[in-house]
Short mmCIF file of C-alpha atoms and ligand atoms in Angstrom, two decimals:
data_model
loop_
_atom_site.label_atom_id
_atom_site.label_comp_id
_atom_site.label_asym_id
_atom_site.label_seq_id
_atom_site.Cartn_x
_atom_site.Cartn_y
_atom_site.Cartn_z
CA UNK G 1 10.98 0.53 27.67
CA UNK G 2 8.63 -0.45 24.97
CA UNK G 3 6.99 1.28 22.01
CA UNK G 4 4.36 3.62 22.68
CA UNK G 5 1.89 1.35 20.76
CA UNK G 6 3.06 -1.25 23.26
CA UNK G 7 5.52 -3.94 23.56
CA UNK G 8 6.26 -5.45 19.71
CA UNK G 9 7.71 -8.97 19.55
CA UNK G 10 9.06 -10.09 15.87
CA UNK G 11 9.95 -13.76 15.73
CA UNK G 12 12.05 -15.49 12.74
CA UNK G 13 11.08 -18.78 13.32
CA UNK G 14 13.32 -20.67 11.79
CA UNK G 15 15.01 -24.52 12.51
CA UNK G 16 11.71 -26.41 11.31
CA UNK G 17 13.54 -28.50 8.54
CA UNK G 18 16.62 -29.43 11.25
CA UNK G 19 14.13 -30.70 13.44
CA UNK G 20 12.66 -32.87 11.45
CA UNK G 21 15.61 -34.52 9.81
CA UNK G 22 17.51 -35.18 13.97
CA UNK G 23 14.35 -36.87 14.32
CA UNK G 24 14.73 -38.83 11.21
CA UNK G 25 11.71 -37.06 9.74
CA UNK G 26 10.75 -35.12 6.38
CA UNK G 27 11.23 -31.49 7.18
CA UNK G 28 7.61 -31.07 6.55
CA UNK G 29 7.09 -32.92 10.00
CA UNK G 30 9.13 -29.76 11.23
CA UNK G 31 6.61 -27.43 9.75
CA UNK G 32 3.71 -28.93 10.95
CA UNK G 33 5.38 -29.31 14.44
CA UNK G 34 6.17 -25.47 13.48
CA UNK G 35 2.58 -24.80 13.39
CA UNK G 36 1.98 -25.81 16.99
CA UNK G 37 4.24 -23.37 17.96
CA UNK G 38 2.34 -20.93 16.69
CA UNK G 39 -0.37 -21.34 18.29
CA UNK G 40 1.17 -21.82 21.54
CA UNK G 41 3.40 -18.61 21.27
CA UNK G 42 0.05 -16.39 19.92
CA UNK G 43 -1.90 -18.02 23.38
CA UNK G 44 1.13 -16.96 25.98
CA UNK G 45 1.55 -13.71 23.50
CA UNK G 46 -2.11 -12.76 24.42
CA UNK G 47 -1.22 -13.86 28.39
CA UNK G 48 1.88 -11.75 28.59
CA UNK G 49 0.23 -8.78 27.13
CA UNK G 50 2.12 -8.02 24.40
CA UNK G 51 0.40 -5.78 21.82
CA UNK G 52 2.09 -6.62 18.56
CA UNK G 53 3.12 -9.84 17.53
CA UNK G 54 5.00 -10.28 14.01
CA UNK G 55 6.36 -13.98 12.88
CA UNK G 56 7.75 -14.56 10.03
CA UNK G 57 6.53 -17.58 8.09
CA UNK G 58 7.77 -17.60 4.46
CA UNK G 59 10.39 -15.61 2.78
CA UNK G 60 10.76 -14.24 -0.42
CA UNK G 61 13.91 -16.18 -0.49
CA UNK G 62 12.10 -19.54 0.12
CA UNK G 63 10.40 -19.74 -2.81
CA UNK G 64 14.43 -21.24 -3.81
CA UNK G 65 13.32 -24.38 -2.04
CA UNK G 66 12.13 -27.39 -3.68
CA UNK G 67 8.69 -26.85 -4.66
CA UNK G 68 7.23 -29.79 -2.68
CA UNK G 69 8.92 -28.20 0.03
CA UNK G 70 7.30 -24.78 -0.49
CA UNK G 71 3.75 -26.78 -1.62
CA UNK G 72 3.68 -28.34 1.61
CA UNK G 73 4.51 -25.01 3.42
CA UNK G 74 1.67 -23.28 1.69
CA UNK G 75 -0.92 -26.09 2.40
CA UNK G 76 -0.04 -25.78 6.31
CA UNK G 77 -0.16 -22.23 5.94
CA UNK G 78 -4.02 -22.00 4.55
CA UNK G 79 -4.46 -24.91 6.78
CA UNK G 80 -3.58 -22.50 10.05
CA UNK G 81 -5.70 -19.42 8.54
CA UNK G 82 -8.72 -21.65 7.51
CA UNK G 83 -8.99 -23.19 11.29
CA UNK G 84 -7.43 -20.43 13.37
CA UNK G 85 -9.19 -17.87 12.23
CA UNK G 86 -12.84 -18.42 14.51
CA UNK G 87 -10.62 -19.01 17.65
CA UNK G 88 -8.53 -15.63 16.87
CA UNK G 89 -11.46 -13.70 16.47
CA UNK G 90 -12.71 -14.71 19.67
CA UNK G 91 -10.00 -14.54 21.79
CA UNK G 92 -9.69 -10.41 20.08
CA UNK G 93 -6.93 -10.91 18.02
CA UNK G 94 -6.58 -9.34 14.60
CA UNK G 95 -4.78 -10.97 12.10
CA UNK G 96 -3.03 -9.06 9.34
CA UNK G 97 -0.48 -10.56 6.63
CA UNK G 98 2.66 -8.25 5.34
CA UNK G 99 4.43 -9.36 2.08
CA UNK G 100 4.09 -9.54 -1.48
CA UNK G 101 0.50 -10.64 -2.76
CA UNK G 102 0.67 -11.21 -6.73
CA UNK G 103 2.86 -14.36 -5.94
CA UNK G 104 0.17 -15.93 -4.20
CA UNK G 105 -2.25 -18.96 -5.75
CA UNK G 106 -5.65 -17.86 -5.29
CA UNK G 107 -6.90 -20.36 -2.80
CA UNK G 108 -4.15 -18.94 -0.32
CA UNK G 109 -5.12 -15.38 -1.56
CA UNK G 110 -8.95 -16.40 -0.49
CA UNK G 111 -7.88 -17.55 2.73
CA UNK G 112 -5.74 -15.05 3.89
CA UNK G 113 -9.13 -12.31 3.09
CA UNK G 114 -10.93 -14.26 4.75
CA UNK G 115 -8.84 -14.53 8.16
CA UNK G 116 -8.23 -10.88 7.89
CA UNK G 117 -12.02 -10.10 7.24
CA UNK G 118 -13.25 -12.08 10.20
CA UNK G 119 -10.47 -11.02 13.16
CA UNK G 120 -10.46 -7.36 11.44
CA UNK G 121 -12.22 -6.13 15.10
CA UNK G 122 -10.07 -7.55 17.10
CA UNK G 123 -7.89 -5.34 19.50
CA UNK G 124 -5.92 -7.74 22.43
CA UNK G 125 -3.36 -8.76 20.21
CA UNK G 126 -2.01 -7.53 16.32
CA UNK G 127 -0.80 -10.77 14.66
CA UNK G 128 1.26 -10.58 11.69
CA UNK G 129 2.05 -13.16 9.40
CA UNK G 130 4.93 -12.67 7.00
CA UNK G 131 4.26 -14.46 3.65
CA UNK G 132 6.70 -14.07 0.52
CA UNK G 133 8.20 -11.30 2.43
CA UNK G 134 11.51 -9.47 1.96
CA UNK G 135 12.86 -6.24 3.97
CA UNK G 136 14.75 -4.58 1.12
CA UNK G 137 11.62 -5.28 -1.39
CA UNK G 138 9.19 -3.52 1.19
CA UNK G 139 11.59 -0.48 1.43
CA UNK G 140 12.21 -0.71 -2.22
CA UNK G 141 8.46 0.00 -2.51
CA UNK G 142 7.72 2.13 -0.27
CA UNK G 143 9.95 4.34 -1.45
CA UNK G 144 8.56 4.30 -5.22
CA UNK G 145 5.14 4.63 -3.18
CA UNK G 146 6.41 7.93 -1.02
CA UNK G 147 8.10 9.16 -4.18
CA UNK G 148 5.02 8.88 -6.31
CA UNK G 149 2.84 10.84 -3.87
CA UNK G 150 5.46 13.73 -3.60
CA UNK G 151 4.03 14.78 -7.46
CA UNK G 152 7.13 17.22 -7.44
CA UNK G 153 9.54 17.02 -10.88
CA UNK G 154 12.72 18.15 -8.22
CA UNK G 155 14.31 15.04 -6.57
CA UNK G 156 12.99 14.72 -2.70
CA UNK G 157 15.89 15.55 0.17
CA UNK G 158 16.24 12.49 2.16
CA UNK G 159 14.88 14.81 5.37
CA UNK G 160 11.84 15.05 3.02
CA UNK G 161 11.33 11.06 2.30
CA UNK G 162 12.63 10.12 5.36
CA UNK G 163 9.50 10.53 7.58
CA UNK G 164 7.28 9.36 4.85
CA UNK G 165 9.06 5.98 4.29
CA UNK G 166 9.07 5.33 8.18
CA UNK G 167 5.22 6.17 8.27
CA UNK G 168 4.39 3.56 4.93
CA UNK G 169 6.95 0.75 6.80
CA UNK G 170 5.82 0.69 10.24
CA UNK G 171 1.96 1.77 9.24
CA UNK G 172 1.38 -1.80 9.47
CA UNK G 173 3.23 -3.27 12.32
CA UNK G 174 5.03 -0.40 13.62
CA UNK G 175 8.92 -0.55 15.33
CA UNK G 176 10.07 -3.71 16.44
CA UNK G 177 10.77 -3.49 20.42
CA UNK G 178 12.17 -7.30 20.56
CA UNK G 179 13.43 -9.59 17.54
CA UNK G 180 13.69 -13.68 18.67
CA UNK G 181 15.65 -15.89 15.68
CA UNK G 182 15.44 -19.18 16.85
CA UNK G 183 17.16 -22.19 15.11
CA UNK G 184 20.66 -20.71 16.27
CA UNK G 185 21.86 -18.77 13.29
CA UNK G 186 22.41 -15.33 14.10
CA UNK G 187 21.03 -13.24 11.20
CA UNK G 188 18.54 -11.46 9.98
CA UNK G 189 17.46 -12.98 6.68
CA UNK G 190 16.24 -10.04 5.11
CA UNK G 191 13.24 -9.38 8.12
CA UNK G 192 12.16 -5.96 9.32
CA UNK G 193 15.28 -4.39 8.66
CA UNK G 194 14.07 -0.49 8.70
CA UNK G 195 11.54 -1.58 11.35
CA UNK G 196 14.39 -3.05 13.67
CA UNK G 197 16.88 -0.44 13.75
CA UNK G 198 16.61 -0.59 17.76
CA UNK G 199 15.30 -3.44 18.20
CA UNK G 200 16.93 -5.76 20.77
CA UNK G 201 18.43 -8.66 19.73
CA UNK G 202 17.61 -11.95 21.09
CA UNK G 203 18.92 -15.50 19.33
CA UNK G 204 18.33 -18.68 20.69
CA UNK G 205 19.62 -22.81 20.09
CA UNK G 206 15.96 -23.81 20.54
CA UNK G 207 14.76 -24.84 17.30
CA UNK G 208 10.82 -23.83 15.99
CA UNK G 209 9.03 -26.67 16.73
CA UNK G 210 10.03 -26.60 20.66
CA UNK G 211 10.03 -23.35 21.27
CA UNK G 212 7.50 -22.85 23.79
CA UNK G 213 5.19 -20.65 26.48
CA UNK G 214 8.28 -20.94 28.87
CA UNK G 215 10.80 -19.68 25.92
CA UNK G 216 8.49 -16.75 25.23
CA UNK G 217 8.29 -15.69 28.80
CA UNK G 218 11.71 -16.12 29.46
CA UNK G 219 12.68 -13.73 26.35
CA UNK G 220 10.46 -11.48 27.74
CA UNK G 221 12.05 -11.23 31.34
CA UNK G 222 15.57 -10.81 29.30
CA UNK G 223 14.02 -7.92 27.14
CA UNK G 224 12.78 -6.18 30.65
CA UNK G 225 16.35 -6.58 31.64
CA UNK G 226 18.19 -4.76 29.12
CA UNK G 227 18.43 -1.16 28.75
CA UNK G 228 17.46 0.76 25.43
CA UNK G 229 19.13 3.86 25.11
CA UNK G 230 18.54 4.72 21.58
CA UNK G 231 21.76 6.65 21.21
CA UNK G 232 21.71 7.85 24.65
CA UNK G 233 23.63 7.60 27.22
CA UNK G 234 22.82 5.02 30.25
CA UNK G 235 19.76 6.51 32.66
CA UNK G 236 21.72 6.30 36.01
CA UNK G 237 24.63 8.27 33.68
CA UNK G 238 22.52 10.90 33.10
CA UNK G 239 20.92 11.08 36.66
CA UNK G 240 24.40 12.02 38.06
CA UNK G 241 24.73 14.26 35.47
CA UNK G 242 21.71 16.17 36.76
CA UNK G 243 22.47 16.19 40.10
CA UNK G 244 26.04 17.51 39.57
CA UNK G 245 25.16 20.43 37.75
C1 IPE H 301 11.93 -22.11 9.07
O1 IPE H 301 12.54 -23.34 9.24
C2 IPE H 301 10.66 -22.19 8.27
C3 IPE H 301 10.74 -21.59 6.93
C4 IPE H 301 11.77 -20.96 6.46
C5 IPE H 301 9.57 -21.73 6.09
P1 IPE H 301 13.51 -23.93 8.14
O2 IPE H 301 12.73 -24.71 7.14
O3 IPE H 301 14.37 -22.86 7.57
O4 IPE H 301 14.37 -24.91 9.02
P2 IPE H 301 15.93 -25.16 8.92
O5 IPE H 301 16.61 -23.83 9.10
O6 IPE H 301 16.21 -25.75 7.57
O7 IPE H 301 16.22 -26.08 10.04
C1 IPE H 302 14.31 -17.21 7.49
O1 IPE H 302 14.79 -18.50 7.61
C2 IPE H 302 12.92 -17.22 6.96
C3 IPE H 302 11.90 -17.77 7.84
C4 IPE H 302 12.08 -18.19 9.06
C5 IPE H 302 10.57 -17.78 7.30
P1 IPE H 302 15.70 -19.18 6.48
O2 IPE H 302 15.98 -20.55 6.93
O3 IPE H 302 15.05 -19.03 5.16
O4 IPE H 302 16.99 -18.25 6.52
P2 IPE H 302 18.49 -18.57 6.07
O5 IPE H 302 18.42 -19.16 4.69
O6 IPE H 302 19.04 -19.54 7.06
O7 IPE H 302 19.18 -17.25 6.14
MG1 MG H 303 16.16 -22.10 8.12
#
């Protein structure tokens, strides 16, 4: 069972630096090699037929790194809008990126208009690029956002700013039907929290740079296996339920 906007994939694509330094390579090797898989995963996303596809690239939380590190991570970054952007507009897919904007330089700021300007018709795939992006900030301002609309002087019930919060969060990417970590931790790191509150759960050893068409199809067919249930109870549970009454 997917979301009714249609299947949504969220990826935290992480391992890039640790494949890099087995390799005896400067984690920016891993990022670069991290890049391929992006375009690999977005080609077998558009195969499979999955309608939303959300990675995330850079986290609010990264900007801790050393800032050659995060230098080089914004120079692939531009790099990937500046020459993706013709082939994703072709192929139908609209990019869109989700994050904080006034931390941005200006010639990423440029590029990222630009890449969202020219795919902005597209309709075969929604790609979503996280960029200086943190769950808890997005919620944090959304909710200063839904609060500020409501115009009333009496605090808002949470019934009341409940619906509102879940339309701002998931206006732009909507519910998250399948979350992949690669890299082998098993956490979230502060990704789509609200947005994956059933999401299934899917962490794999496979590092970034090798995850590939096969890994994505694969995650797929173990998605398609599970059951969601959402709080219910199991669908052959409530068939004999039915038939016993
Ligand atoms: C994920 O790979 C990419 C970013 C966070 C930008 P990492 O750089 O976190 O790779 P590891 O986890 O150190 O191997
Ligand atoms: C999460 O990976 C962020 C991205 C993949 C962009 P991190 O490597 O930053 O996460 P932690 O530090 O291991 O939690
Ligand atoms: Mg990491």
């Amino acid at each position: 069972m997917q979301s009714r906007e249609g299947l949504h994939v969220a990826i935290i694509m992480d391992g890039n630096g640790r494949w890099a330094m087995r390799r005896g390579l400067p984690r920016i090797a891993g990022h670069r090699a991290g890049a391929a898989a992006v375009r690999r995963v977005v080609e077998r996303a558009l195969d499979l037929g999955i309608a939303r596809l959300t990675l995330y690239a850079f986290s609010s939380d990264n900007w801790s790194r050393p800032p050659a590190e995060v230098q080089s991570i914004f120079w692939l970054l531009r790099a990937f809008l500046r020459l993706e952007a013709e082939k994703l507009r072709e192929r139908g897919v609209r990019l869109r990126v989700i994050g904080r904007r006034d931390r941005l330089s200006n010639p990423v700021l440029k590029e990222i208009d630009r890449a969202e300007s020219a795919t902005a018709a597209g309709s075969n795939l929604h790609l979503c690029i996280a960029i200086d992006y943190s769950s808890r900030d997005a919620i944090a301002r959304a909710a200063a956002q839904v609060t500020a609309t409501l115009a009333s002087s009496k605090v808002p019930s949470p019934d009341e700013i409940r619906p509102l919060l879940a339309q701002s969060l998931t206006m732009e990417h909507g519910e998250v039907d399948l979350l992949i970590r690669t890299g082998g931790e098993k956490r979230l790191s502060d990704f789509l929290l609200w947005e994956s509150a059933y999401a299934e759960l899917l962490f794999t050893d496979r590092m970034w740079p090798e995850f590939d068409e096969t890994d994505l199809t694969v995650a797929l067919e173990e998605f398609r296996s599970r059951e969601r249930r959402f709080g219910g109870v199991p669908a052959a549970t409530l068939q004999s339920v039915i038939s016993t009454a």
